[in-house]
Amino acid sequence: MKTTALCVLACVLSIVAQAQQPEQKNDTIIVELAKTSRVIFTIRDRSDIQQLKHYNFNQLFHDVLTKLEANDTSALVRNDTVKSTDSEEVYWTRKGDGRYDEDGNPRDGGTYSDGETYNDGEHEHVDIHIDMHGRRWGRTWQSTNFDIGINNYIANGSFSDASNEKYGVRPWGSWYVGVWSTQRSRMARNFFLEWALGLSWYNFKFQDDDVLITETDQGVTFTAADIPDANYKKSKLSASYVMASLIPMFDFDDNDQRRRVWEGGSAFRIGIGPYIGYRIGSHSKLVYSVDGDREKEKERNNFYLNNLRYGARLQLGFHSTDLFFNYDINKLFTDRKGPDLNAFSFGVIF
């Protein structure tokens, strides 16, 4: 008996609470499209109007039209690929089979906006509804990005080739490559956090093609190879790292996702933040030919490279082009086991 009374009391309190809540007024906008289709916007909070300006309607209509072409009659479709707010509802309805309305009553036909008459039995009436409420901050978008550029290093505040050392790097051919799984979280209107995990590769192509890298107990040495009758082609040092980065970004584009190269756009974006990497592999390669036969010596070793690399990353974007600049704060080689070099890289983000 007490349980029943409590249930009744709870129901009464719930009804009273609902009655005391102010009535929420919705703004509804109907946009007629083509001859028999329309878009209905139901806006519960007028502050959403500013958020609608950033909505990816191209992707929304692409998904809806794809479902229509596939004759998919799902009554409710949550569109997770559009990613506009935490609480948007996107759905479309098909009104009967063209001959009858939702209540089963025969249609009587009508008139198009240009005055042409039609029989409703020959057409299908499609309504697309977009219900927007809540805020768009906090949503996260994932993308796969590629860094392609060149790398070098600085020795005692100057480029290594200025001192004519054997470890001097040839700029063209010293490629830097990175692949990232990037998550982009909106924190404010034009402020984002880009946090990413990935892999990167340093390829230091030496200025001299005959450089031989040797690891000894005292450290790593760079000397000229001495192979009889050899015609040297290439010498390089490569290292690969697993990476993580966190880049605060200011983006003044009206788009939640960073624009790709072919999408256009005219806004400026900039960000700088830290990264850290752990070395997972390294090797040297010496390529030469003897009597026309191509030879290759490849040695996998750590060469006293630091296992950790960390530094600062700058990203700049304008229109649809994004650039990066990485600078390693720590030394490339272990202290007193190799030259004091700070590596850096720069290039384009795809």
Short mmCIF file of C-alpha atoms in Angstrom, two decimals:
data_model
loop_
_atom_site.label_atom_id
_atom_site.label_comp_id
_atom_site.label_asym_id
_atom_site.label_seq_id
_atom_site.Cartn_x
_atom_site.Cartn_y
_atom_site.Cartn_z
CA MET A 1 0.00 0.00 0.00
CA LYS A 2 2.85 2.37 0.86
CA THR A 3 4.50 1.55 -2.49
CA THR A 4 1.32 2.44 -4.38
CA ALA A 5 0.96 5.72 -2.49
CA LEU A 6 4.55 6.65 -3.19
CA CYS A 7 4.10 5.93 -6.91
CA VAL A 8 0.96 8.09 -7.04
CA LEU A 9 2.75 10.89 -5.17
CA ALA A 10 5.70 10.71 -7.55
CA CYS A 11 3.39 10.94 -10.57
CA VAL A 12 1.59 13.96 -9.09
CA LEU A 13 4.87 15.74 -8.35
CA SER A 14 6.11 15.02 -11.86
CA ILE A 15 2.95 16.48 -13.40
CA VAL A 16 3.16 19.58 -11.20
CA ALA A 17 6.84 20.08 -12.07
CA GLN A 18 6.10 19.83 -15.77
CA ALA A 19 3.22 22.24 -15.46
CA GLN A 20 5.43 24.79 -13.76
CA GLN A 21 8.06 24.67 -16.48
CA PRO A 22 7.79 27.55 -18.94
CA GLU A 23 6.47 26.61 -22.32
CA GLN A 24 9.25 26.25 -24.88
CA LYS A 25 8.50 27.94 -28.14
CA ASN A 26 10.03 26.59 -31.30
CA ASP A 27 10.81 28.54 -34.44
CA THR A 28 9.99 26.56 -37.57
CA ILE A 29 11.28 27.45 -41.01
CA ILE A 30 10.12 25.56 -44.09
CA VAL A 31 12.27 25.71 -47.22
CA GLU A 32 10.66 24.43 -50.40
CA LEU A 33 13.03 22.49 -52.67
CA ALA A 34 12.35 21.33 -56.24
CA LYS A 35 8.64 20.57 -56.76
CA THR A 36 7.67 18.12 -54.04
CA SER A 37 10.43 18.33 -51.43
CA ARG A 38 11.07 20.67 -48.54
CA VAL A 39 13.39 21.18 -45.59
CA ILE A 40 11.94 21.98 -42.16
CA PHE A 41 14.13 23.64 -39.51
CA THR A 42 12.82 23.44 -35.95
CA ILE A 43 14.93 25.71 -33.74
CA ARG A 44 14.38 25.44 -30.00
CA ASP A 45 16.99 28.04 -29.05
CA ARG A 46 17.60 31.10 -31.21
CA SER A 47 21.26 31.07 -30.20
CA ASP A 48 21.54 28.02 -32.48
CA ILE A 49 21.20 30.33 -35.47
CA GLN A 50 24.87 31.21 -35.19
CA GLN A 51 25.74 27.52 -34.99
CA LEU A 52 23.71 26.72 -38.10
CA LYS A 53 26.08 28.93 -40.05
CA HIS A 54 28.80 26.33 -39.45
CA TYR A 55 26.69 23.26 -40.31
CA ASN A 56 27.96 20.96 -43.07
CA PHE A 57 24.76 20.86 -45.13
CA ASN A 58 26.55 19.48 -48.20
CA GLN A 59 27.39 16.28 -46.32
CA LEU A 60 23.90 16.11 -44.82
CA PHE A 61 22.09 16.29 -48.17
CA HIS A 62 24.57 13.88 -49.73
CA ASP A 63 23.70 11.28 -47.06
CA VAL A 64 19.96 11.89 -47.36
CA LEU A 65 19.90 11.70 -51.16
CA THR A 66 22.02 8.55 -51.06
CA LYS A 67 19.40 6.91 -48.84
CA LEU A 68 16.64 8.05 -51.14
CA GLU A 69 18.36 6.59 -54.19
CA ALA A 70 18.83 3.33 -52.31
CA ASN A 71 15.09 3.32 -51.48
CA ASP A 72 15.91 3.20 -47.78
CA THR A 73 12.71 3.97 -45.85
CA SER A 74 14.17 4.25 -42.37
CA ALA A 75 11.89 6.45 -40.29
CA LEU A 76 14.69 7.96 -38.24
CA VAL A 77 18.30 8.39 -39.24
CA ARG A 78 20.88 9.86 -36.87
CA ASN A 79 23.53 11.42 -39.09
CA ASP A 80 26.86 10.83 -37.34
CA THR A 81 28.93 11.81 -40.37
CA VAL A 82 27.74 15.42 -40.30
CA LYS A 83 28.92 15.99 -36.72
CA SER A 84 27.47 19.39 -35.94
CA THR A 85 26.23 19.34 -32.34
CA ASP A 86 26.01 16.89 -29.49
CA SER A 87 22.25 16.75 -29.75
CA GLU A 88 21.11 17.28 -33.32
CA GLU A 89 18.47 14.99 -34.76
CA VAL A 90 18.35 14.51 -38.51
CA TYR A 91 15.65 12.45 -40.14
CA TRP A 92 13.53 12.28 -43.26
CA THR A 93 10.08 10.84 -43.87
CA ARG A 94 8.41 9.41 -46.94
CA LYS A 95 4.71 10.33 -47.05
CA GLY A 96 2.96 7.15 -48.13
CA ASP A 97 3.56 5.58 -51.55
CA GLY A 98 2.43 8.65 -53.49
CA ARG A 99 -1.25 7.69 -53.79
CA TYR A 100 -2.17 8.01 -50.11
CA ASP A 101 -1.18 10.32 -47.28
CA GLU A 102 0.06 9.31 -43.81
CA ASP A 103 -3.52 8.62 -42.64
CA GLY A 104 -4.36 6.44 -45.64
CA ASN A 105 -6.55 9.03 -47.35
CA PRO A 106 -6.31 9.39 -51.15
CA ARG A 107 -4.41 12.43 -52.38
CA ASP A 108 -6.21 14.95 -54.53
CA GLY A 109 -3.26 16.42 -56.42
CA GLY A 110 -2.05 19.99 -56.29
CA THR A 111 -0.23 22.76 -58.07
CA TYR A 112 3.50 23.41 -58.42
CA SER A 113 4.94 26.85 -57.71
CA ASP A 114 5.16 27.48 -61.47
CA GLY A 115 1.43 26.84 -61.90
CA GLU A 116 1.69 23.35 -63.38
CA THR A 117 -0.83 20.86 -61.98
CA TYR A 118 0.03 17.35 -60.95
CA ASN A 119 -1.54 14.18 -59.60
CA ASP A 120 -0.17 13.22 -56.20
CA GLY A 121 -0.36 9.59 -57.21
CA GLU A 122 2.52 10.20 -59.62
CA HIS A 123 4.86 11.78 -57.11
CA GLU A 124 6.37 11.07 -53.75
CA HIS A 125 6.40 13.73 -51.05
CA VAL A 126 9.65 13.85 -49.07
CA ASP A 127 10.13 15.96 -45.93
CA ILE A 128 13.59 16.49 -44.46
CA HIS A 129 13.63 17.64 -40.84
CA ILE A 130 16.58 19.10 -38.94
CA ASP A 131 16.11 19.57 -35.21
CA MET A 132 18.94 21.63 -33.66
CA HIS A 133 19.51 22.18 -29.97
CA GLY A 134 22.41 22.24 -27.53
CA ARG A 135 25.91 23.55 -28.22
CA ARG A 136 28.43 22.40 -30.79
CA TRP A 137 31.50 22.80 -28.55
CA GLY A 138 33.24 19.63 -27.51
CA ARG A 139 32.73 17.59 -30.67
CA THR A 140 35.73 15.77 -32.07
CA TRP A 141 36.57 14.89 -35.66
CA GLN A 142 39.14 12.32 -36.74
CA SER A 143 41.28 12.53 -39.85
CA THR A 144 44.40 10.90 -41.24
CA ASN A 145 47.10 13.46 -42.07
CA PHE A 146 50.43 13.09 -43.83
CA ASP A 147 53.55 15.21 -43.31
CA ILE A 148 55.88 15.41 -46.30
CA GLY A 149 58.93 17.61 -46.16
CA ILE A 150 62.66 17.77 -45.61
CA ASN A 151 64.78 17.63 -42.47
CA ASN A 152 68.19 18.82 -41.32
CA TYR A 153 69.90 19.62 -38.04
CA ILE A 154 71.64 22.50 -36.35
CA ALA A 155 75.08 22.17 -34.76
CA ASN A 156 76.04 24.85 -32.23
CA GLY A 157 73.56 27.32 -33.67
CA SER A 158 74.45 26.85 -37.36
CA PHE A 159 73.79 24.35 -40.10
CA SER A 160 76.08 21.35 -40.02
CA ASP A 161 77.34 21.83 -43.57
CA ALA A 162 78.80 25.23 -42.58
CA SER A 163 81.60 23.45 -40.68
CA ASN A 164 82.29 21.00 -43.52
CA GLU A 165 81.82 18.00 -41.23
CA LYS A 166 81.28 14.54 -42.67
CA TYR A 167 77.84 14.39 -41.09
CA GLY A 168 76.73 17.45 -43.08
CA VAL A 169 73.31 16.86 -44.65
CA ARG A 170 72.21 17.44 -48.21
CA PRO A 171 68.87 19.33 -47.98
CA TRP A 172 67.28 17.87 -51.09
CA GLY A 173 66.88 14.15 -50.53
CA SER A 174 66.78 14.32 -46.73
CA TRP A 175 63.08 13.51 -46.62
CA TYR A 176 60.84 13.74 -43.57
CA VAL A 177 57.63 11.68 -43.65
CA GLY A 178 54.91 11.42 -41.02
CA VAL A 179 51.48 9.81 -40.85
CA TRP A 180 49.05 10.86 -38.12
CA SER A 181 45.67 9.91 -36.76
CA THR A 182 44.52 13.39 -35.76
CA GLN A 183 41.57 14.19 -33.48
CA ARG A 184 40.29 17.77 -33.71
CA SER A 185 38.18 18.99 -30.77
CA ARG A 186 36.40 22.33 -30.82
CA MET A 187 36.86 24.18 -27.53
CA ALA A 188 35.46 27.58 -28.51
CA ARG A 189 34.21 29.31 -31.64
CA ASN A 190 37.61 29.57 -33.34
CA PHE A 191 39.74 27.56 -30.92
CA PHE A 192 40.54 23.86 -31.36
CA LEU A 193 42.78 21.22 -29.82
CA GLU A 194 44.43 18.87 -32.29
CA TRP A 195 45.82 15.80 -30.56
CA ALA A 196 47.40 13.08 -32.62
CA LEU A 197 49.24 9.76 -32.62
CA GLY A 198 51.43 8.69 -35.50
CA LEU A 199 54.68 7.53 -36.99
CA SER A 200 57.50 9.63 -38.44
CA TRP A 201 60.73 8.96 -40.29
CA TYR A 202 63.96 10.97 -40.38
CA ASN A 203 66.11 10.42 -43.46
CA PHE A 204 69.43 12.28 -43.29
CA LYS A 205 71.16 12.09 -46.67
CA PHE A 206 74.77 13.11 -46.22
CA GLN A 207 76.43 15.75 -48.34
CA ASP A 208 79.23 13.32 -49.19
CA ASP A 209 78.18 10.04 -50.77
CA ASP A 210 81.04 8.06 -49.17
CA VAL A 211 80.17 8.61 -45.48
CA LEU A 212 80.63 5.50 -43.37
CA ILE A 213 78.91 5.52 -39.95
CA THR A 214 80.60 3.44 -37.27
CA GLU A 215 79.59 2.83 -33.67
CA THR A 216 82.44 2.38 -31.18
CA ASP A 217 82.67 2.30 -27.40
CA GLN A 218 83.64 5.96 -27.45
CA GLY A 219 80.71 7.00 -29.65
CA VAL A 220 79.58 7.25 -33.26
CA THR A 221 82.01 8.35 -35.97
CA PHE A 222 81.52 9.64 -39.50
CA THR A 223 84.44 8.81 -41.79
CA ALA A 224 85.11 8.35 -45.49
CA ALA A 225 84.63 4.78 -46.69
CA ASP A 226 87.61 3.07 -48.23
CA ILE A 227 86.35 0.46 -50.68
CA PRO A 228 88.70 -0.24 -53.62
CA ASP A 229 87.41 0.91 -57.04
CA ALA A 230 84.07 1.97 -55.53
CA ASN A 231 81.88 4.61 -57.15
CA TYR A 232 79.79 5.96 -54.28
CA LYS A 233 76.15 6.79 -54.93
CA LYS A 234 74.47 7.56 -51.61
CA SER A 235 74.99 7.51 -47.85
CA LYS A 236 72.28 8.20 -45.28
CA LEU A 237 71.07 7.65 -41.72
CA SER A 238 67.40 6.85 -41.07
CA ALA A 239 65.38 6.70 -37.85
CA SER A 240 61.71 5.97 -37.21
CA TYR A 241 59.60 7.06 -34.23
CA VAL A 242 56.17 6.55 -32.76
CA MET A 243 54.81 10.01 -32.03
CA ALA A 244 52.23 11.96 -30.02
CA SER A 245 51.40 15.66 -30.28
CA LEU A 246 49.03 18.25 -28.80
CA ILE A 247 48.53 21.42 -30.85
CA PRO A 248 46.19 24.26 -29.74
CA MET A 249 44.87 25.80 -32.96
CA PHE A 250 43.17 29.09 -33.79
CA ASP A 251 41.14 28.54 -36.95
CA PHE A 252 39.09 31.41 -38.41
CA ASP A 253 37.34 29.28 -41.02
CA ASP A 254 33.59 28.60 -40.77
CA ASN A 255 34.23 24.87 -40.79
CA ASP A 256 34.68 22.42 -37.93
CA GLN A 257 37.03 20.13 -39.83
CA ARG A 258 40.32 21.30 -41.30
CA ARG A 259 39.81 21.78 -45.01
CA ARG A 260 41.50 19.40 -47.40
CA VAL A 261 43.62 20.55 -50.32
CA TRP A 262 40.84 20.28 -52.91
CA GLU A 263 38.11 21.95 -50.81
CA GLY A 264 39.18 25.58 -51.02
CA GLY A 265 38.56 28.01 -48.17
CA SER A 266 40.04 31.41 -47.43
CA ALA A 267 40.62 31.62 -43.67
CA PHE A 268 43.87 31.69 -41.70
CA ARG A 269 44.80 29.17 -39.00
CA ILE A 270 47.80 28.86 -36.70
CA GLY A 271 48.84 26.68 -33.80
CA ILE A 272 51.91 25.65 -31.83
CA GLY A 273 52.35 22.89 -29.29
CA PRO A 274 54.53 20.06 -28.00
CA TYR A 275 55.28 16.62 -29.40
CA ILE A 276 57.17 13.60 -28.15
CA GLY A 277 58.45 10.52 -29.93
CA TYR A 278 60.09 7.19 -29.12
CA ARG A 279 62.58 5.64 -31.50
CA ILE A 280 61.52 2.23 -32.81
CA GLY A 281 64.22 1.69 -35.41
CA SER A 282 67.30 3.14 -37.08
CA HIS A 283 69.80 2.10 -39.74
CA SER A 284 72.54 3.40 -42.00
CA LYS A 285 72.83 2.79 -45.73
CA LEU A 286 75.81 3.11 -48.07
CA VAL A 287 75.18 2.60 -51.79
CA TYR A 288 78.02 2.27 -54.31
CA SER A 289 78.98 0.39 -57.44
CA VAL A 290 82.08 -1.63 -58.33
CA ASP A 291 82.74 -2.48 -61.97
CA GLY A 292 79.16 -1.54 -62.78
CA ASP A 293 77.64 -3.81 -60.11
CA ARG A 294 75.44 -1.99 -57.62
CA GLU A 295 76.19 -2.76 -53.97
CA LYS A 296 74.38 -1.74 -50.79
CA GLU A 297 75.57 -1.94 -47.21
CA LYS A 298 72.80 -1.55 -44.63
CA GLU A 299 73.42 -1.74 -40.89
CA ARG A 300 70.68 -1.70 -38.27
CA ASN A 301 71.95 -0.15 -35.08
CA ASN A 302 71.06 2.57 -32.58
CA PHE A 303 74.23 4.60 -33.36
CA TYR A 304 73.80 6.25 -29.94
CA LEU A 305 70.66 8.02 -31.14
CA ASN A 306 68.49 9.24 -28.28
CA ASN A 307 65.51 6.97 -27.79
CA LEU A 308 63.30 9.98 -27.01
CA ARG A 309 62.81 13.04 -29.15
CA TYR A 310 60.66 15.95 -28.06
CA GLY A 311 60.12 19.47 -29.24
CA ALA A 312 57.68 22.09 -30.53
CA ARG A 313 55.52 21.95 -33.64
CA LEU A 314 54.19 24.98 -35.51
CA GLN A 315 51.27 24.62 -37.94
CA LEU A 316 50.19 27.34 -40.36
CA GLY A 317 47.32 27.24 -42.80
CA PHE A 318 45.80 29.57 -45.36
CA HIS A 319 43.20 28.75 -47.99
CA SER A 320 43.50 24.96 -48.36
CA THR A 321 47.26 24.69 -47.72
CA ASP A 322 48.77 23.71 -44.35
CA LEU A 323 52.44 23.82 -43.43
CA PHE A 324 54.35 22.41 -40.45
CA PHE A 325 57.67 23.10 -38.75
CA ASN A 326 59.11 20.72 -36.13
CA TYR A 327 62.10 21.52 -33.91
CA ASP A 328 63.62 18.92 -31.59
CA ILE A 329 64.57 20.53 -28.30
CA ASN A 330 66.70 17.59 -27.20
CA LYS A 331 69.84 16.38 -28.98
CA LEU A 332 69.74 13.82 -31.76
CA PHE A 333 72.58 11.78 -30.21
CA THR A 334 73.31 10.79 -26.63
CA ASP A 335 75.52 13.23 -24.73
CA ARG A 336 79.24 12.78 -25.44
CA LYS A 337 78.49 9.88 -27.81
CA GLY A 338 77.96 11.91 -30.96
CA PRO A 339 77.89 15.46 -32.34
CA ASP A 340 75.62 18.01 -30.65
CA LEU A 341 72.82 18.20 -33.21
CA ASN A 342 69.24 19.42 -32.92
CA ALA A 343 67.07 18.04 -35.70
CA PHE A 344 64.27 19.98 -37.38
CA SER A 345 61.88 19.38 -40.26
CA PHE A 346 59.37 21.38 -42.28
CA GLY A 347 56.98 20.75 -45.13
CA VAL A 348 53.34 20.35 -46.16
CA ILE A 349 50.44 18.62 -44.41
CA PHE A 350 48.08 16.55 -46.58
#
